Coordinates of C-alpha atoms in Angstrom, one line a residue:
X1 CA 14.1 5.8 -20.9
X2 CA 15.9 8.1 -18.4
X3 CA 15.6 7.1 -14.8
X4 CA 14.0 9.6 -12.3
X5 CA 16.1 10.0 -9.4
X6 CA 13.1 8.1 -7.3
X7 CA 13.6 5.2 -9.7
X8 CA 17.2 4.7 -8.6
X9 CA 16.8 5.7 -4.9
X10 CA 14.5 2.7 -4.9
X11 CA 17.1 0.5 -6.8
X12 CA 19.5 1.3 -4.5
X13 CA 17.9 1.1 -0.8
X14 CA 16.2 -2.6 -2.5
X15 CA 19.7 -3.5 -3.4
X16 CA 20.6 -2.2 -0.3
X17 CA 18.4 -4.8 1.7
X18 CA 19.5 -7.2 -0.4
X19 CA 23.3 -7.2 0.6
X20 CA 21.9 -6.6 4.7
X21 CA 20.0 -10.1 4.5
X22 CA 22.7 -11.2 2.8
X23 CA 25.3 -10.2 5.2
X24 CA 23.5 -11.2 7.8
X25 CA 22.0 -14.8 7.2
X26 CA 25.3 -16.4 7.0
X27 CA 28.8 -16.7 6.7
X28 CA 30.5 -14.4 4.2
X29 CA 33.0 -15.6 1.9
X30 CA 36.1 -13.1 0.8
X31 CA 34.5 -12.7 -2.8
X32 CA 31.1 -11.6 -1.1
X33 CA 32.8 -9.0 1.0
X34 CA 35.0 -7.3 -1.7
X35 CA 31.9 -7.3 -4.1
X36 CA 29.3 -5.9 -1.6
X37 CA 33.0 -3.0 -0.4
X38 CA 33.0 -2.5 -4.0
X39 CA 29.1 -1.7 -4.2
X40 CA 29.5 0.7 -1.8
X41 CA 32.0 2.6 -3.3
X42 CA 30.6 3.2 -6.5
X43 CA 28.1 5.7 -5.6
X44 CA 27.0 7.6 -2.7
X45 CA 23.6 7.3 -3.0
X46 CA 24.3 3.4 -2.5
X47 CA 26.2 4.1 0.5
X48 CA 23.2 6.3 2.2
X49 CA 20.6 3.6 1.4
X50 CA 22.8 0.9 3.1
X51 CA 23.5 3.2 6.4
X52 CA 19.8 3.6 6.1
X53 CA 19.0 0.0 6.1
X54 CA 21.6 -0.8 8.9
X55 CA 20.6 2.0 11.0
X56 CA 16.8 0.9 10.5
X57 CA 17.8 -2.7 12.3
X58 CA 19.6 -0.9 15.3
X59 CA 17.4 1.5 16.3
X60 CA 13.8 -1.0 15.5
X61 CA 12.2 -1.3 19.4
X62 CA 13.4 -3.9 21.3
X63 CA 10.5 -6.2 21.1
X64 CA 10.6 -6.2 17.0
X65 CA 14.7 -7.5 17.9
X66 CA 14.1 -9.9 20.5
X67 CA 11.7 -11.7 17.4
X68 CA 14.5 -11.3 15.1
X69 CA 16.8 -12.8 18.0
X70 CA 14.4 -15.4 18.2
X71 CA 13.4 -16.8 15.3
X72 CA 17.7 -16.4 14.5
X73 CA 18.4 -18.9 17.7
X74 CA 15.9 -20.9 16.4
X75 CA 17.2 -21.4 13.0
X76 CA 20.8 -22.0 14.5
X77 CA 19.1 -24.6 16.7
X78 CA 17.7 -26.4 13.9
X79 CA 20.6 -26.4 12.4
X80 CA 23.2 -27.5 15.0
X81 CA 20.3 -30.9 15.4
X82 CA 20.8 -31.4 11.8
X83 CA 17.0 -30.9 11.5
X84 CA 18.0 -28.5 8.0
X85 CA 19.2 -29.9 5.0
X86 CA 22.3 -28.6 3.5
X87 CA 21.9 -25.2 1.4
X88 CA 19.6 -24.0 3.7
X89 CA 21.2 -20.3 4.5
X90 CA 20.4 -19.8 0.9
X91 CA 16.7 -21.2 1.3
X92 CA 16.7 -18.8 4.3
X93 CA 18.2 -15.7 2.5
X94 CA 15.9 -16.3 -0.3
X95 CA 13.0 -16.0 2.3
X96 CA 14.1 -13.3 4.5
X97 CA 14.7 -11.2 1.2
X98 CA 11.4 -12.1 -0.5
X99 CA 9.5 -11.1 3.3
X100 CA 12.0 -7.8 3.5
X101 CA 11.4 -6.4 -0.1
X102 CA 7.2 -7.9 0.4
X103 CA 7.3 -5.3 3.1
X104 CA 9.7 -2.2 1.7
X105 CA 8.0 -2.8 -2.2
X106 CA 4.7 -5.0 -1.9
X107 CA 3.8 -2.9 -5.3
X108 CA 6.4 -4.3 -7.0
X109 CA 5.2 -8.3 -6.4
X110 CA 1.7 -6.9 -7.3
X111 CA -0.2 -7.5 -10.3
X112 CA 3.1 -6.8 -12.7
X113 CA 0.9 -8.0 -16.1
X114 CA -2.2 -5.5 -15.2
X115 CA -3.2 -3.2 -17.9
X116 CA -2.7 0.0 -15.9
X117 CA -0.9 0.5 -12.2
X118 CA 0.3 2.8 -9.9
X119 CA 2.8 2.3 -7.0
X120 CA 3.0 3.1 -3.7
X121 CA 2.5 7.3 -3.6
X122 CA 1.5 7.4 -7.4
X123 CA -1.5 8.8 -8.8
X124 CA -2.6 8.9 -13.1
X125 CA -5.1 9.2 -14.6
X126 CA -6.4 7.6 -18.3
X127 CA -8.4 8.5 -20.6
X128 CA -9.6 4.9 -22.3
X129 CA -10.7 4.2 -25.6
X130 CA -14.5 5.4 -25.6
X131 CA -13.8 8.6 -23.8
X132 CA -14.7 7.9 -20.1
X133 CA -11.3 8.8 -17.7
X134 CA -10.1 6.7 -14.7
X135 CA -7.9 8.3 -11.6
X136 CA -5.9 5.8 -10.1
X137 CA -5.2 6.3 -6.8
X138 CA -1.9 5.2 -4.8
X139 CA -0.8 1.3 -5.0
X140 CA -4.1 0.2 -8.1
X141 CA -4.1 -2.1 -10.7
X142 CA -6.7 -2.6 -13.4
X143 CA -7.6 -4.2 -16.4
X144 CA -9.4 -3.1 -18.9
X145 CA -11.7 -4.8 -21.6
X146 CA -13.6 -2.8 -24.1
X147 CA -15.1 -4.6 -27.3
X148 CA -18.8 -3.8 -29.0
X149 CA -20.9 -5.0 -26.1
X150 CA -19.7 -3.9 -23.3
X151 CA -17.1 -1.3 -21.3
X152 CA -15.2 -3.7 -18.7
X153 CA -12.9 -2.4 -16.1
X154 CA -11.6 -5.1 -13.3
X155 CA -10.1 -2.9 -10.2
X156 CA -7.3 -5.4 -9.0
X157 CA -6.2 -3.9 -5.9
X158 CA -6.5 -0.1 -4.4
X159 CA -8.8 2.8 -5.2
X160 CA -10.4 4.7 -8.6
X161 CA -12.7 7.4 -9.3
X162 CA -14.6 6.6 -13.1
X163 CA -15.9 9.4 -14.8
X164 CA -18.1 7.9 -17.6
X165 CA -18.9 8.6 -20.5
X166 CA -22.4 8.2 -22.1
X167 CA -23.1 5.0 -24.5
X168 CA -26.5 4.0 -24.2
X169 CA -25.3 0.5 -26.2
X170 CA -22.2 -0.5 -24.5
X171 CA -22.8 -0.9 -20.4
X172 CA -20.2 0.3 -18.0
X173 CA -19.1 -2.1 -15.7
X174 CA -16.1 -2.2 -12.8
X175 CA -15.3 -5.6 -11.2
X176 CA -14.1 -5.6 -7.5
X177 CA -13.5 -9.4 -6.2
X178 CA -17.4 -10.9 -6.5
X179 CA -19.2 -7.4 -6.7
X180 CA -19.7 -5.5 -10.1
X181 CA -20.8 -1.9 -10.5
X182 CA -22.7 -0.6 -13.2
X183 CA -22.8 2.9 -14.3
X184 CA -25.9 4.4 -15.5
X185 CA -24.3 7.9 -16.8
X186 CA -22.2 8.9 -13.4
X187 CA -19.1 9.6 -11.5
X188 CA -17.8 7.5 -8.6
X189 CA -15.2 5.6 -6.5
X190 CA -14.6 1.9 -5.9
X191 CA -11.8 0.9 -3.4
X192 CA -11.0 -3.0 -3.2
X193 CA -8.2 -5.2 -1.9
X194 CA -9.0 -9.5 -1.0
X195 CA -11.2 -8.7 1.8
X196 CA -13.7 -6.7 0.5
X197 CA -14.1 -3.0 -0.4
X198 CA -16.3 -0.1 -0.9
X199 CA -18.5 2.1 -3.6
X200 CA -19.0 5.8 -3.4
X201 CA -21.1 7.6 -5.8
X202 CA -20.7 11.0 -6.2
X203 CA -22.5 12.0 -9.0
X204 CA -25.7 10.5 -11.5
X205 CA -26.7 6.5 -9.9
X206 CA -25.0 3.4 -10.3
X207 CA -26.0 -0.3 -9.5
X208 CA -24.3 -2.9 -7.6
X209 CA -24.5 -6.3 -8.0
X210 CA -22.9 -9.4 -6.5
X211 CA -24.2 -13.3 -5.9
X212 CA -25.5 -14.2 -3.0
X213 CA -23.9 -16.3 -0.5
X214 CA -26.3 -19.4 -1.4
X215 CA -25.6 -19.2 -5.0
X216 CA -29.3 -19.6 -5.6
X217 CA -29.5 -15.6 -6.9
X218 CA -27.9 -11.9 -7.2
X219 CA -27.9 -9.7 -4.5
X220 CA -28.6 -5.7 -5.9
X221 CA -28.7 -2.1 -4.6
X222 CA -29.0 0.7 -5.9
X223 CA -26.9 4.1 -5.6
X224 CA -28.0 8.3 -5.7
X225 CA -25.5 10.3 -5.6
X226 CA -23.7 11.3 -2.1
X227 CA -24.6 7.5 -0.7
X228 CA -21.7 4.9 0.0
X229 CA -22.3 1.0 -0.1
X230 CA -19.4 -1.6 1.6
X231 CA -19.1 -5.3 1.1
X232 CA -16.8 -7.6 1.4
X233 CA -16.9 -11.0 -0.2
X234 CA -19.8 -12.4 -0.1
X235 CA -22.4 -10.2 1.3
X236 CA -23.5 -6.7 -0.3
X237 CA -23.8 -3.7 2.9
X238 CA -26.8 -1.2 2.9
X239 CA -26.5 2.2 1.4
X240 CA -25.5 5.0 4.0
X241 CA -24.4 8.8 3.4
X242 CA -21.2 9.3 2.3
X243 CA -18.8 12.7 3.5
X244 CA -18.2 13.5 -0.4
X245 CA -15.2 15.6 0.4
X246 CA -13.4 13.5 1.7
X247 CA -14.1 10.1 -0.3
X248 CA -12.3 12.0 -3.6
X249 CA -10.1 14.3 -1.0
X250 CA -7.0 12.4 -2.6
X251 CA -7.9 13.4 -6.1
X252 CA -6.6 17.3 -4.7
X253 CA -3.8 15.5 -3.3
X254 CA -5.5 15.5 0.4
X255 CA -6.4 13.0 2.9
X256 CA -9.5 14.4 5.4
X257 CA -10.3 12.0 8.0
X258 CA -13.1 13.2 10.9
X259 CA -13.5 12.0 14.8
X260 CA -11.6 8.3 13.7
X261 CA -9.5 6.6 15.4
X262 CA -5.6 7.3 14.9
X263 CA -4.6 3.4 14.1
X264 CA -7.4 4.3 11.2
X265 CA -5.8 7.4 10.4
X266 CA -2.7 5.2 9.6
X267 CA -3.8 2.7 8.2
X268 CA -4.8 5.2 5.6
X269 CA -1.9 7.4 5.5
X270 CA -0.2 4.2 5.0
X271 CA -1.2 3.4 1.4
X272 CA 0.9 6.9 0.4
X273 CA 4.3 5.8 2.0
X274 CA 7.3 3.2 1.6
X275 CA 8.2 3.1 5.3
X276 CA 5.0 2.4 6.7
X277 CA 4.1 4.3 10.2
X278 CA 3.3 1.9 13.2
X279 CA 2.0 2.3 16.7
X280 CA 3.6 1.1 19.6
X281 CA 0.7 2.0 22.1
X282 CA -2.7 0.8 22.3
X283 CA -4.5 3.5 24.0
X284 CA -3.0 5.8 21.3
X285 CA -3.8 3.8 18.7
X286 CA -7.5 4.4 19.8
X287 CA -7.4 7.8 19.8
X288 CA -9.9 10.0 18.3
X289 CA -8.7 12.7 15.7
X290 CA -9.7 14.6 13.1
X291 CA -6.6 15.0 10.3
X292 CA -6.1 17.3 6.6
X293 CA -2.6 15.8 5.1
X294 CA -0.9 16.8 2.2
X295 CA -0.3 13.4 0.6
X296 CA 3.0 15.0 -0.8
X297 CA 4.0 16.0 2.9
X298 CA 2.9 13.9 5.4
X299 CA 6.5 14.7 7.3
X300 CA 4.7 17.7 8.2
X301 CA 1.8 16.4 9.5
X302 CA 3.9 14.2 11.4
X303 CA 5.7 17.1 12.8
X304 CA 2.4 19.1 13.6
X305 CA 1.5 15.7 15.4
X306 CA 4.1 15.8 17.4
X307 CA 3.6 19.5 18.5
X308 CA -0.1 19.2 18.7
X309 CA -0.3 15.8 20.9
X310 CA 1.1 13.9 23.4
X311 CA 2.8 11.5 20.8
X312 CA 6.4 11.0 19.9
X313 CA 7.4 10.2 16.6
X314 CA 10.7 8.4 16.2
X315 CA 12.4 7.6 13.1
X316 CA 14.4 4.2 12.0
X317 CA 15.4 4.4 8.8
X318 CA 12.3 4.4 5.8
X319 CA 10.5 3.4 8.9
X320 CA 8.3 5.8 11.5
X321 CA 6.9 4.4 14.7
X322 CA 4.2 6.3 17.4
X323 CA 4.8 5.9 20.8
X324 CA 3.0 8.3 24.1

């Protein structure tokens, strides 16, 4: 298989972080240098991902580099009392890698085996085996069990929209952490990750399911279309109206968000990118706004931000922070 030039942009800026922590955790022996010079000169595209990553570290706000300076000193410290144990710049590499490429590619570390996934700004969609088609939204992982007695989907991680199809004899289930949905001939959206999650029906009724916190029985509610139901792990919300267009807005490649708070607002916008966006100001992080992005452009949004509000959007790198 051919790679996509977004497949090796991201093998290059990981690689990239790879020889920064590297650089940077330790002392460099002769061979390192000349293999990491040699690296950079066989391609350009390596080159630009490593000024990227460098650039990222000089230009991060100086309270996100006084931590680095910090927990640094406090290594060396540790160190000098003979607290570590030899080998441990490697230990520490190995660490500070792991936490760097957790935070540039946490799609990558999850859910590798699932049946179907999408990475961070991906959307598919599938049709399975009995005819009923999944979207999966950006970052989603599911598996997928269909046999003669029932149609099985567990939602992993992230966001789909099931369109079912009919079979009176084989049930339609989708399980998110402790709380399964049933579909009885109908169209809607679960969202999950650990901490709970959220069902949105948007066509025909579905019912949700989960035990209760005592154990003793099974907590139910039931669905009609345009309602919404939240829980989390061990308790099942009540049913409330849901804004249709926007909980499948993402399906037209959109993101509508009405009179919510901006830290929400990135929070969500957050799923679709790489670099995530952070605030650097309270008061602006509870401001209220109402937002239409194209997921495949959210530079311009951030541009029209800028133009529109009192906000200033600098740029480090894959990363974006908002500051007043």
């Amino acid at each position: 298989m051919t790679d996509t030039p977004e497949t090796l942009e991201d093998r290059a800026r990981r690689t990239a972080v790879e020889w920064h922590v590297r650089l940077t955790s330790g002392a460099v022996s002769a061979e390192t240098a000349a293999a990491f010079a040699a690296w950079r000169r066989a391609d350009a595209a390596h080159e630009r991902a490593y000024q990227d990553i460098a650039q990222l570290w000089q230009d991060l706000p100086e309270p996100l580099l006084a931590d680095r300076r910090r927990r640094l000193a406090s290594a060396k410290r540790r160190r000098a009392s003979g607290v570590l144990r030899r080998g441990w710049s490697a230990t520490a590499a190995a660490s500070l890698l792991l936490a760097a490429l957790a935070g540039f590619y946490p799609d990558y570390l999850q859910h590798p085996l699932a049946d179907y996934r999408t990475r961070i700004g991906e959307q598919s969609s599938i049709t399975l085996a009995d005819g009923s088609i999944v979207h999966l939204n950006t970052d989603t992982a599911i598996d997928v069990s269909i046999n003669g007695n029932e149609r099985r989907i567990e939602l992993l991680r992230g966001e789909a929209e099931f369109d079912v199809a009919h079979d009176a004899a084989r049930p339609f289930r989708v399980a998110a952490g402790s709380a399964t949905t049933e579909a009885l001939g109908t169209r809607f959206v679960v969202r999950y990750d650990d901490n709970g999650g959220a069902v949105t029906l948007l066509q025909g009724k579905v019912r949700i399911s989960q035990p209760s916190a005592a154990g003793a029985q099974t907590d139910s509610a039931t669905l009609q279309a345009g309602q919404q139901l939240a829980f989390t792990a061990d308790r099942l919300g009540t049913p409330q109206t849901a804004e249709l267009s926007s909980a499948d807005a993402w399906r037209r490649g959109r993101l509508l968000m009405n009179f919510v708070p901006l830290k929400q607002v990135i929070a969500e916008i957050n799923r679709y990118r790489r670099g995530p966006i952070r605030l650097l100001n309270d008061r602006l992080a509870e401001r209220e706004v109402n937002i239409a992005v194209d997921i495949q452009n959210i530079d311009a949004w951030l541009t029209a931000l800028e133009q529109t509000l009192p906000i200033k959007v600098v740029r480090a790198g894959p990363l974006i922070f908002l500051r007043s």
